[in-house]
Amino acid sequence: MEVIIFILVVIIALVCAYIGLLNALNVAKVKIDEASSDIDVALTKRYDVLTKMIDVVKGYTKYEQETIFKTIELRKNMSISEKNEASKAMDENVAKIHALAENYPELKASENFNTLQKAIADVEEHLQAARRFYNANVSAYNQKLVTFPSSLVAGMNGFTKKEFFEAEAAKRSDVKMDF
Amino acid sequence: MEELERLRSQYNKKAAIYITLGVVVDILLIILTRNLELARLNITITILVVGIKVAVEKDKYRKYYKENFVKNILEDIYDRVVYNPTKGIEERVLSSTGLIRTGTTYRSEDYIGASYHGINFEQSDVDITVKQGKSSRTIFKGRWMIFDFNKRFKSNVMVAQKGFEAVTTRSMISRKIHSVDKISTESESFNKRFDVYAEEGHDAFYILTPVLMERIMRLDMSHKGQLALCFHNNKLYVGINDKKDFFEPSMKLSYGDNGLGYEDIVDSIKDELYEITSFVDDLALDDDLYI
């Protein structure tokens, strides 16, 4: 009788542990989804400010440089790699704007342009935060997939690793100093 | 300076007299009555009376120092300054951060409100004690500072050094304000030294950039005592639990020709103010890039 009770207690404990670990994995997944939508919000804000900046630039450059800017599309339900690509395209446009501003002193001195520069610096900080927040949640989730005993539960329920939101490739490459 | 020294000597003399008298009276009563219960009661009353008398003399001396020296020196250093030696930051202000647990007794003094490099700040000494059975225990003794912060954010972010006793636990924070999550940043060394709680994870990462985390760790190493920070209502609240009382006159060293001069007082107050301004400099709170 005691043996049966002992076995029952062990089974109940194992079931509770299984449910607990499964719930933890599901919660981690939800947190990643929340962080992902955070990135969407930050990308959209950045896109909006960037569009305004490009309009201001076009006004000053008299549309001479219109074609140098990359076309960016933001859609719903983009994958992380698509968001990465959109973010990189925006980085390129920002770099082009700054380069253009050097050649158009009136643009650089414009109050409108300076206000938008500050705004873009802030939205970039928000995007960085959203990226770091997302990656922190992905890291915590991926660690659960490879550590015992949650790896067992993850394997049984088909959980797979998530990809990180990468740093900009330009920022990772060596910086060329040209004097 | 002569009046300051006179009050200091008077305090030391009277303290010595009261304590000696108290001890002599107690010994005499014990010898005469030979009653232990009565003796215990006498000793308690003596300690209370002597304590109050000594505290009154000490207060006279401290009050003179603060109103005639500290106040004038602060007005020389800052263009616009508010200094109140008897009042401090209100309990409800610190309590609203949700970070600090207020105890049975909350005492604050030496309120300063001023501006440094365009950053408005407030500071005061704070003592918080909690009851433990029949006795009470101090869980915080140090200073709290409130600074303008150079980023706008929606939710509270709390950073506390591990073992900071007066910090509420996560469950208590959740009950006080909205529910919070414990955040792990990407810096292992920061996570080992500090606990981070936030209502919104995004705001935690927005505020705690790698550069700011590095600066907080450096500040922590340069200050004695435990550190807690709360980013709340677009302001930065900083608590340093270092068991120190600021702007206190010397009890032992004399003032005047044979001792500490006016310049020594100015230097000591400037050193104490540096503790405040170092937060503005080291955390780059005057960087207005994001405003």
Short mmCIF file of C-alpha atoms in Angstrom, two decimals:
data_model
loop_
_atom_site.label_atom_id
_atom_site.label_comp_id
_atom_site.label_asym_id
_atom_site.label_seq_id
_atom_site.Cartn_x
_atom_site.Cartn_y
_atom_site.Cartn_z
CA MET A 1 0.00 0.00 0.00
CA GLU A 2 2.81 2.36 0.94
CA VAL A 3 4.61 1.52 -2.26
CA ILE A 4 1.52 2.42 -4.28
CA ILE A 5 1.14 5.75 -2.47
CA PHE A 6 4.84 6.47 -3.02
CA ILE A 7 4.56 5.72 -6.74
CA LEU A 8 1.44 7.91 -6.99
CA VAL A 9 3.24 10.81 -5.26
CA VAL A 10 6.19 10.47 -7.65
CA ILE A 11 3.88 10.42 -10.68
CA ILE A 12 1.96 13.48 -9.47
CA ALA A 13 5.26 15.30 -8.82
CA LEU A 14 6.53 14.45 -12.29
CA VAL A 15 3.27 15.60 -13.91
CA CYS A 16 3.38 18.88 -11.95
CA ALA A 17 7.01 19.39 -12.96
CA TYR A 18 6.15 18.68 -16.60
CA ILE A 19 3.26 21.17 -16.54
CA GLY A 20 5.42 23.78 -14.80
CA LEU A 21 8.23 23.46 -17.35
CA LEU A 22 5.79 23.50 -20.28
CA ASN A 23 4.13 26.63 -18.92
CA ALA A 24 7.51 28.30 -18.47
CA LEU A 25 8.39 27.56 -22.10
CA ASN A 26 5.03 28.92 -23.31
CA VAL A 27 5.42 32.07 -21.20
CA ALA A 28 8.92 32.56 -22.63
CA LYS A 29 7.47 32.26 -26.14
CA VAL A 30 4.78 34.87 -25.38
CA LYS A 31 7.44 37.23 -24.04
CA ILE A 32 9.35 36.86 -27.31
CA ASP A 33 6.18 37.71 -29.26
CA GLU A 34 5.62 40.80 -27.08
CA ALA A 35 9.21 41.88 -27.59
CA SER A 36 8.86 41.30 -31.32
CA SER A 37 5.85 43.62 -31.50
CA ASP A 38 7.94 46.12 -29.55
CA ILE A 39 10.44 46.02 -32.43
CA ASP A 40 7.57 46.61 -34.87
CA VAL A 41 6.52 49.74 -32.97
CA ALA A 42 10.10 51.04 -32.89
CA LEU A 43 10.65 50.32 -36.60
CA THR A 44 7.39 52.07 -37.53
CA LYS A 45 8.32 55.15 -35.49
CA ARG A 46 11.75 55.21 -37.07
CA TYR A 47 10.23 54.83 -40.54
CA ASP A 48 7.84 57.75 -39.88
CA VAL A 49 10.60 60.10 -38.70
CA LEU A 50 12.88 59.00 -41.53
CA THR A 51 10.16 59.71 -44.11
CA LYS A 52 9.78 63.24 -42.72
CA MET A 53 13.55 63.72 -42.84
CA ILE A 54 13.74 62.56 -46.46
CA ASP A 55 10.96 65.02 -47.36
CA VAL A 56 12.90 67.87 -45.73
CA VAL A 57 16.09 66.78 -47.54
CA LYS A 58 14.27 66.64 -50.88
CA GLY A 59 12.98 70.15 -50.28
CA TYR A 60 16.47 71.52 -49.81
CA THR A 61 18.19 69.45 -52.50
CA LYS A 62 15.40 70.33 -54.95
CA TYR A 63 14.77 66.61 -55.55
CA GLU A 64 18.23 66.14 -57.15
CA GLN A 65 19.05 63.28 -54.80
CA GLU A 66 15.65 61.64 -54.77
CA THR A 67 16.77 58.35 -56.26
CA ILE A 68 19.58 57.62 -53.84
CA PHE A 69 17.25 56.62 -51.02
CA LYS A 70 16.28 52.98 -50.62
CA THR A 71 12.64 52.08 -50.74
CA ILE A 72 11.50 50.49 -47.50
CA GLU A 73 8.40 48.40 -46.93
CA LEU A 74 7.01 47.62 -43.53
CA ARG A 75 4.31 44.95 -43.43
CA LYS A 76 2.44 43.15 -40.72
CA ASN A 77 3.80 39.78 -39.53
CA MET A 78 7.29 40.30 -40.90
CA SER A 79 9.85 37.69 -39.82
CA ILE A 80 12.85 38.73 -37.74
CA SER A 81 15.18 38.51 -40.75
CA GLU A 82 12.77 40.75 -42.77
CA LYS A 83 12.74 43.25 -39.89
CA ASN A 84 16.55 43.09 -39.86
CA GLU A 85 16.62 43.91 -43.58
CA ALA A 86 14.19 46.83 -43.14
CA SER A 87 16.28 48.17 -40.27
CA LYS A 88 19.48 47.93 -42.33
CA ALA A 89 17.82 49.76 -45.24
CA MET A 90 16.80 52.55 -42.83
CA ASP A 91 20.38 52.69 -41.52
CA GLU A 92 21.63 53.23 -45.07
CA ASN A 93 19.11 56.02 -45.67
CA VAL A 94 20.10 57.75 -42.41
CA ALA A 95 23.78 57.56 -43.40
CA LYS A 96 22.94 59.07 -46.83
CA ILE A 97 20.97 61.89 -45.19
CA HIS A 98 23.93 62.76 -42.96
CA ALA A 99 26.30 62.65 -45.93
CA LEU A 100 23.96 64.92 -47.96
CA ALA A 101 23.64 67.39 -45.09
CA GLU A 102 27.41 67.97 -45.32
CA ASN A 103 26.97 69.16 -48.91
CA TYR A 104 23.95 71.37 -48.27
CA PRO A 105 24.80 73.85 -45.48
CA GLU A 106 21.30 75.36 -45.52
CA LEU A 107 19.86 71.93 -44.80
CA LYS A 108 22.31 71.37 -41.94
CA ALA A 109 21.41 74.72 -40.40
CA SER A 110 17.65 74.17 -40.73
CA GLU A 111 15.79 74.04 -37.41
CA ASN A 112 13.36 71.51 -38.82
CA PHE A 113 16.21 69.21 -39.83
CA ASN A 114 17.92 69.53 -36.43
CA THR A 115 14.69 68.73 -34.59
CA LEU A 116 14.23 65.64 -36.77
CA GLN A 117 17.85 64.61 -36.14
CA LYS A 118 17.20 64.62 -32.40
CA ALA A 119 13.96 62.73 -32.96
CA ILE A 120 15.72 60.09 -35.03
CA ALA A 121 18.42 59.72 -32.37
CA ASP A 122 15.71 59.03 -29.80
CA VAL A 123 13.79 56.54 -31.98
CA GLU A 124 17.08 54.76 -32.66
CA GLU A 125 17.64 54.48 -28.91
CA HIS A 126 14.14 52.96 -28.64
CA LEU A 127 14.94 50.54 -31.46
CA GLN A 128 18.17 49.53 -29.70
CA ALA A 129 16.18 48.96 -26.51
CA ALA A 130 13.57 46.90 -28.37
CA ARG A 131 16.36 44.86 -30.00
CA ARG A 132 18.14 44.22 -26.69
CA PHE A 133 14.86 43.37 -24.96
CA TYR A 134 13.94 40.95 -27.75
CA ASN A 135 17.39 39.31 -27.72
CA ALA A 136 17.32 38.98 -23.91
CA ASN A 137 14.01 37.11 -24.15
CA VAL A 138 15.26 34.93 -27.04
CA SER A 139 18.42 34.12 -25.07
CA ALA A 140 16.39 33.10 -21.99
CA TYR A 141 14.08 30.96 -24.16
CA ASN A 142 16.92 29.30 -26.13
CA GLN A 143 18.72 28.51 -22.86
CA LYS A 144 15.62 26.66 -21.68
CA LEU A 145 15.69 24.56 -24.86
CA VAL A 146 19.21 23.32 -24.22
CA THR A 147 19.25 22.89 -20.43
CA PHE A 148 17.92 19.90 -18.56
CA PRO A 149 15.10 19.20 -17.69
CA SER A 150 13.26 21.82 -19.77
CA SER A 151 15.08 20.50 -22.89
CA LEU A 152 13.17 17.23 -22.52
CA VAL A 153 9.81 18.96 -22.36
CA ALA A 154 10.80 21.26 -25.25
CA GLY A 155 11.79 18.26 -27.39
CA MET A 156 8.52 16.45 -26.63
CA ASN A 157 6.44 19.47 -27.67
CA GLY A 158 8.31 20.60 -30.77
CA PHE A 159 9.78 23.86 -29.43
CA THR A 160 12.54 25.21 -31.69
CA LYS A 161 15.23 27.85 -31.28
CA LYS A 162 14.43 31.46 -32.17
CA GLU A 163 16.79 33.71 -34.09
CA PHE A 164 18.26 36.89 -32.65
CA PHE A 165 17.66 40.35 -34.03
CA GLU A 166 21.11 41.14 -35.35
CA ALA A 167 23.24 44.24 -34.85
CA GLU A 168 23.69 46.29 -38.00
CA ALA A 169 26.24 44.63 -40.28
CA ALA A 170 27.85 48.06 -40.98
CA LYS A 171 28.51 48.55 -37.28
CA ARG A 172 30.09 45.11 -36.98
CA SER A 173 32.50 45.57 -39.91
CA ASP A 174 35.88 47.29 -39.43
CA VAL A 175 35.72 51.05 -39.63
CA LYS A 176 37.91 52.43 -42.41
CA MET A 177 39.81 55.53 -41.30
CA ASP A 178 40.55 57.77 -44.28
CA PHE A 179 42.61 60.91 -43.47
CA MET B 1 33.72 80.71 14.74
CA GLU B 2 34.05 81.65 18.41
CA GLU B 3 30.35 81.06 19.02
CA LEU B 4 30.55 77.71 17.23
CA GLU B 5 33.49 76.63 19.34
CA ARG B 6 31.74 77.88 22.49
CA LEU B 7 28.67 75.75 21.70
CA ARG B 8 30.84 72.73 20.90
CA SER B 9 32.75 72.97 24.20
CA GLN B 10 29.51 73.62 26.08
CA TYR B 11 27.94 70.52 24.55
CA ASN B 12 30.93 68.31 25.40
CA LYS B 13 31.14 69.65 28.96
CA LYS B 14 27.41 69.29 29.66
CA ALA B 15 27.32 65.81 28.09
CA ALA B 16 30.19 64.74 30.38
CA ILE B 17 28.48 66.29 33.42
CA TYR B 18 25.07 64.75 32.74
CA ILE B 19 26.51 61.30 32.07
CA THR B 20 28.72 61.42 35.19
CA LEU B 21 25.84 62.68 37.36
CA GLY B 22 23.56 60.01 35.99
CA VAL B 23 26.05 57.23 36.75
CA VAL B 24 26.74 58.58 40.27
CA VAL B 25 23.02 58.90 41.09
CA ASP B 26 22.35 55.36 39.88
CA ILE B 27 25.23 53.89 41.89
CA LEU B 28 24.12 55.75 45.01
CA LEU B 29 20.53 54.58 44.60
CA ILE B 30 21.64 50.98 44.13
CA ILE B 31 23.78 51.16 47.29
CA LEU B 32 21.10 52.88 49.37
CA THR B 33 18.02 50.94 48.29
CA ARG B 34 19.58 47.56 47.52
CA ASN B 35 16.48 46.91 45.40
CA LEU B 36 17.23 45.48 41.95
CA GLU B 37 13.83 46.31 40.44
CA LEU B 38 14.03 49.90 41.63
CA ALA B 39 17.61 50.07 40.44
CA ARG B 40 16.57 48.89 36.95
CA LEU B 41 13.82 51.51 36.83
CA ASN B 42 16.22 54.23 38.00
CA ILE B 43 18.78 53.31 35.37
CA THR B 44 16.10 53.46 32.64
CA ILE B 45 14.87 56.87 33.82
CA THR B 46 18.45 58.15 34.12
CA ILE B 47 19.32 57.02 30.60
CA LEU B 48 16.17 58.72 29.28
CA VAL B 49 16.72 61.98 31.12
CA VAL B 50 20.45 62.13 30.36
CA GLY B 51 19.74 61.20 26.75
CA ILE B 52 17.20 64.00 26.35
CA LYS B 53 19.42 66.58 28.03
CA VAL B 54 22.44 65.64 25.89
CA ALA B 55 20.29 65.60 22.73
CA VAL B 56 18.98 69.11 23.47
CA GLU B 57 22.53 70.48 23.86
CA LYS B 58 23.66 68.67 20.73
CA ASP B 59 20.72 70.04 18.77
CA LYS B 60 21.54 73.61 19.79
CA TYR B 61 25.05 73.16 18.49
CA ARG B 62 24.02 71.41 15.25
CA LYS B 63 21.32 74.00 14.55
CA TYR B 64 23.77 76.87 14.93
CA TYR B 65 26.27 75.18 12.60
CA LYS B 66 23.69 74.46 9.92
CA GLU B 67 21.97 77.85 9.96
CA ASN B 68 25.10 79.95 10.15
CA PHE B 69 27.64 77.95 8.17
CA VAL B 70 26.07 75.30 5.97
CA LYS B 71 23.34 77.63 4.67
CA ASN B 72 25.78 80.46 3.86
CA ILE B 73 28.26 78.17 2.14
CA LEU B 74 25.50 76.58 0.02
CA GLU B 75 24.30 80.04 -1.03
CA ASP B 76 27.85 80.88 -2.10
CA ILE B 77 28.19 77.72 -4.18
CA TYR B 78 24.79 77.63 -5.90
CA ASP B 79 22.96 80.51 -7.55
CA ARG B 80 19.54 79.36 -6.46
CA VAL B 81 19.38 77.03 -3.51
CA VAL B 82 16.78 76.02 -0.96
CA TYR B 83 18.16 74.59 2.27
CA ASN B 84 16.14 73.43 5.24
CA PRO B 85 18.13 71.78 8.02
CA THR B 86 15.08 70.46 9.87
CA LYS B 87 13.04 69.06 6.97
CA GLY B 88 13.80 66.60 4.24
CA ILE B 89 12.25 64.73 1.32
CA GLU B 90 8.76 63.63 2.37
CA GLU B 91 8.08 59.97 3.04
CA ARG B 92 5.27 59.82 0.46
CA VAL B 93 7.68 60.96 -2.27
CA LEU B 94 10.06 58.03 -1.70
CA SER B 95 7.19 55.67 -1.05
CA SER B 96 5.65 56.54 -4.45
CA THR B 97 8.64 55.00 -6.22
CA GLY B 98 7.62 51.59 -4.89
CA LEU B 99 11.28 50.80 -4.40
CA ILE B 100 11.81 51.57 -0.76
CA ARG B 101 9.84 50.15 2.12
CA THR B 102 8.99 52.74 4.68
CA GLY B 103 9.11 51.51 8.25
CA THR B 104 7.80 52.40 11.66
CA THR B 105 9.83 55.57 11.77
CA TYR B 106 10.82 57.84 8.90
CA ARG B 107 13.04 60.80 9.62
CA SER B 108 14.60 63.16 7.12
CA GLU B 109 16.52 66.43 7.38
CA ASP B 110 19.00 68.65 5.57
CA TYR B 111 16.86 69.26 2.51
CA ILE B 112 18.72 70.86 -0.39
CA GLY B 113 17.04 71.90 -3.62
CA ALA B 114 19.38 73.40 -6.23
CA SER B 115 20.61 73.10 -9.78
CA TYR B 116 23.93 71.84 -11.12
CA HIS B 117 24.90 72.11 -14.82
CA GLY B 118 21.24 72.83 -15.56
CA ILE B 119 20.03 69.69 -13.77
CA ASN B 120 17.63 70.33 -10.91
CA PHE B 121 18.19 68.13 -7.90
CA GLU B 122 16.94 67.58 -4.37
CA GLN B 123 18.61 65.70 -1.57
CA SER B 124 18.13 64.93 2.09
CA ASP B 125 19.42 62.67 4.84
CA VAL B 126 16.96 59.88 5.57
CA ASP B 127 16.62 57.42 8.47
CA ILE B 128 14.17 54.54 8.28
CA THR B 129 13.66 52.12 11.14
CA VAL B 130 11.41 49.08 11.45
CA LYS B 131 10.08 47.35 14.53
CA GLN B 132 11.46 43.94 15.37
CA GLY B 133 9.63 42.57 18.33
CA LYS B 134 10.21 44.95 21.20
CA SER B 135 13.21 46.69 19.65
CA SER B 136 13.63 48.63 16.42
CA ARG B 137 16.24 48.30 13.71
CA THR B 138 17.56 50.82 11.23
CA ILE B 139 17.17 49.57 7.68
CA PHE B 140 18.27 52.75 5.96
CA LYS B 141 20.54 55.54 7.07
CA GLY B 142 22.05 57.72 4.42
CA ARG B 143 20.90 60.10 1.73
CA TRP B 144 18.32 60.19 -1.01
CA MET B 145 18.73 62.33 -4.07
CA ILE B 146 16.27 63.17 -6.85
CA PHE B 147 17.54 64.39 -10.23
CA ASP B 148 15.94 65.47 -13.48
CA PHE B 149 16.56 62.66 -15.95
CA ASN B 150 17.41 63.23 -19.58
CA LYS B 151 15.09 60.61 -21.09
CA ARG B 152 11.29 60.45 -21.15
CA PHE B 153 9.81 57.08 -20.24
CA LYS B 154 6.42 55.66 -19.34
CA SER B 155 6.95 53.14 -16.56
CA ASN B 156 9.06 52.65 -13.45
CA VAL B 157 12.46 50.97 -13.54
CA MET B 158 14.14 50.02 -10.28
CA VAL B 159 17.78 49.05 -9.80
CA ALA B 160 18.99 47.95 -6.37
CA GLN B 161 22.28 46.56 -5.21
CA LYS B 162 21.83 43.01 -3.97
CA GLY B 163 21.34 43.00 -0.22
CA PHE B 164 20.05 46.60 -0.10
CA GLU B 165 17.99 46.07 2.97
CA ALA B 166 15.38 48.79 2.61
CA VAL B 167 14.34 47.69 -0.87
CA THR B 168 10.96 46.06 -1.09
CA THR B 169 10.80 42.54 -2.42
CA ARG B 170 9.35 41.98 -5.84
CA SER B 171 5.98 40.87 -4.43
CA MET B 172 5.76 44.01 -2.33
CA ILE B 173 6.67 46.18 -5.30
CA SER B 174 3.92 44.47 -7.31
CA ARG B 175 1.36 45.31 -4.67
CA LYS B 176 2.45 48.92 -4.38
CA ILE B 177 2.48 49.79 -8.05
CA HIS B 178 1.70 47.85 -11.19
CA SER B 179 3.09 44.37 -11.53
CA VAL B 180 6.79 44.28 -12.25
CA ASP B 181 9.12 41.79 -13.86
CA LYS B 182 12.65 40.99 -12.83
CA ILE B 183 14.91 41.90 -15.72
CA SER B 184 18.18 40.23 -16.71
CA THR B 185 20.34 42.55 -18.74
CA GLU B 186 23.03 41.31 -21.11
CA SER B 187 25.76 42.33 -18.66
CA GLU B 188 26.51 39.42 -16.32
CA SER B 189 28.61 41.57 -14.01
CA PHE B 190 25.76 44.09 -13.68
CA ASN B 191 23.24 41.31 -13.03
CA LYS B 192 25.51 39.86 -10.32
CA ARG B 193 25.72 43.17 -8.48
CA PHE B 194 22.23 44.59 -9.01
CA ASP B 195 18.62 43.43 -9.17
CA VAL B 196 16.54 45.18 -11.84
CA TYR B 197 12.75 45.39 -11.78
CA ALA B 198 10.56 47.10 -14.36
CA GLU B 199 6.92 47.47 -15.24
CA GLU B 200 7.88 47.43 -18.94
CA GLY B 201 10.95 45.52 -20.07
CA HIS B 202 11.42 47.91 -23.00
CA ASP B 203 11.81 50.91 -20.66
CA ALA B 204 14.42 49.01 -18.63
CA PHE B 205 16.55 48.49 -21.74
CA TYR B 206 15.84 52.03 -23.00
CA ILE B 207 17.10 53.55 -19.76
CA LEU B 208 19.82 51.03 -18.87
CA THR B 209 22.04 51.34 -21.91
CA PRO B 210 25.40 49.50 -21.74
CA VAL B 211 27.12 52.86 -21.17
CA LEU B 212 24.80 53.78 -18.27
CA MET B 213 25.19 50.36 -16.67
CA GLU B 214 28.96 50.74 -16.81
CA ARG B 215 28.70 54.19 -15.22
CA ILE B 216 26.43 52.90 -12.46
CA MET B 217 28.92 50.14 -11.64
CA ARG B 218 31.78 52.66 -11.51
CA LEU B 219 29.77 54.95 -9.25
CA ASP B 220 28.93 52.02 -7.02
CA MET B 221 32.62 51.25 -6.60
CA SER B 222 33.47 54.84 -5.80
CA HIS B 223 30.79 55.21 -3.10
CA LYS B 224 30.76 53.43 0.22
CA GLY B 225 27.46 51.91 1.20
CA GLN B 226 24.74 50.28 -0.88
CA LEU B 227 23.17 51.91 -3.89
CA ALA B 228 19.60 51.90 -5.19
CA LEU B 229 18.21 53.79 -8.18
CA CYS B 230 14.66 54.29 -9.30
CA PHE B 231 13.64 55.83 -12.63
CA HIS B 232 10.18 57.16 -11.89
CA ASN B 233 8.06 60.00 -13.36
CA ASN B 234 10.93 61.06 -15.64
CA LYS B 235 13.20 61.56 -12.63
CA LEU B 236 16.08 59.59 -11.16
CA TYR B 237 15.90 58.72 -7.47
CA VAL B 238 19.17 57.59 -5.87
CA GLY B 239 19.56 56.14 -2.40
CA ILE B 240 22.92 55.55 -0.73
CA ASN B 241 22.72 53.51 2.44
CA ASP B 242 26.08 54.37 3.99
CA LYS B 243 25.12 55.04 7.62
CA LYS B 244 26.38 58.61 7.28
CA ASP B 245 24.84 61.88 8.39
CA PHE B 246 25.80 64.81 6.22
CA PHE B 247 26.50 68.42 7.18
CA GLU B 248 27.30 67.54 10.78
CA PRO B 249 29.66 69.69 12.84
CA SER B 250 32.74 68.21 14.46
CA MET B 251 32.20 66.97 18.01
CA LYS B 252 35.80 66.22 18.81
CA LEU B 253 37.95 68.64 16.81
CA SER B 254 37.87 72.25 17.97
CA TYR B 255 37.10 75.29 15.84
CA GLY B 256 39.06 78.50 15.76
CA ASP B 257 42.71 79.50 15.73
CA ASN B 258 43.94 76.24 17.19
CA GLY B 259 41.70 73.96 15.21
CA LEU B 260 39.44 73.88 12.18
CA GLY B 261 39.01 77.14 10.32
CA TYR B 262 36.26 78.46 8.09
CA GLU B 263 38.05 77.12 4.99
CA ASP B 264 38.08 73.63 6.54
CA ILE B 265 34.30 73.83 6.98
CA VAL B 266 33.90 75.00 3.37
CA ASP B 267 36.09 72.11 2.13
CA SER B 268 34.20 69.52 4.12
CA ILE B 269 30.83 70.77 2.83
CA LYS B 270 32.15 70.83 -0.76
CA ASP B 271 33.34 67.22 -0.33
CA GLU B 272 29.84 66.24 0.79
CA LEU B 273 28.25 68.13 -2.12
CA TYR B 274 30.60 66.36 -4.50
CA GLU B 275 28.77 63.14 -3.56
CA ILE B 276 25.66 64.69 -5.15
CA THR B 277 27.23 66.33 -8.18
CA SER B 278 29.27 63.23 -9.03
CA PHE B 279 25.99 61.58 -9.98
CA VAL B 280 25.24 64.32 -12.51
CA ASP B 281 28.77 64.15 -13.96
CA ASP B 282 29.35 60.40 -13.88
CA LEU B 283 25.91 59.46 -15.19
CA ALA B 284 26.03 62.32 -17.75
CA LEU B 285 22.59 63.50 -16.65
CA ASP B 286 23.26 66.85 -18.32
CA ASP B 287 23.53 65.19 -21.76
CA ASP B 288 20.49 66.70 -23.49
CA LEU B 289 20.67 64.64 -26.67
CA TYR B 290 17.33 62.99 -25.98
CA ILE B 291 15.28 65.94 -24.79
#
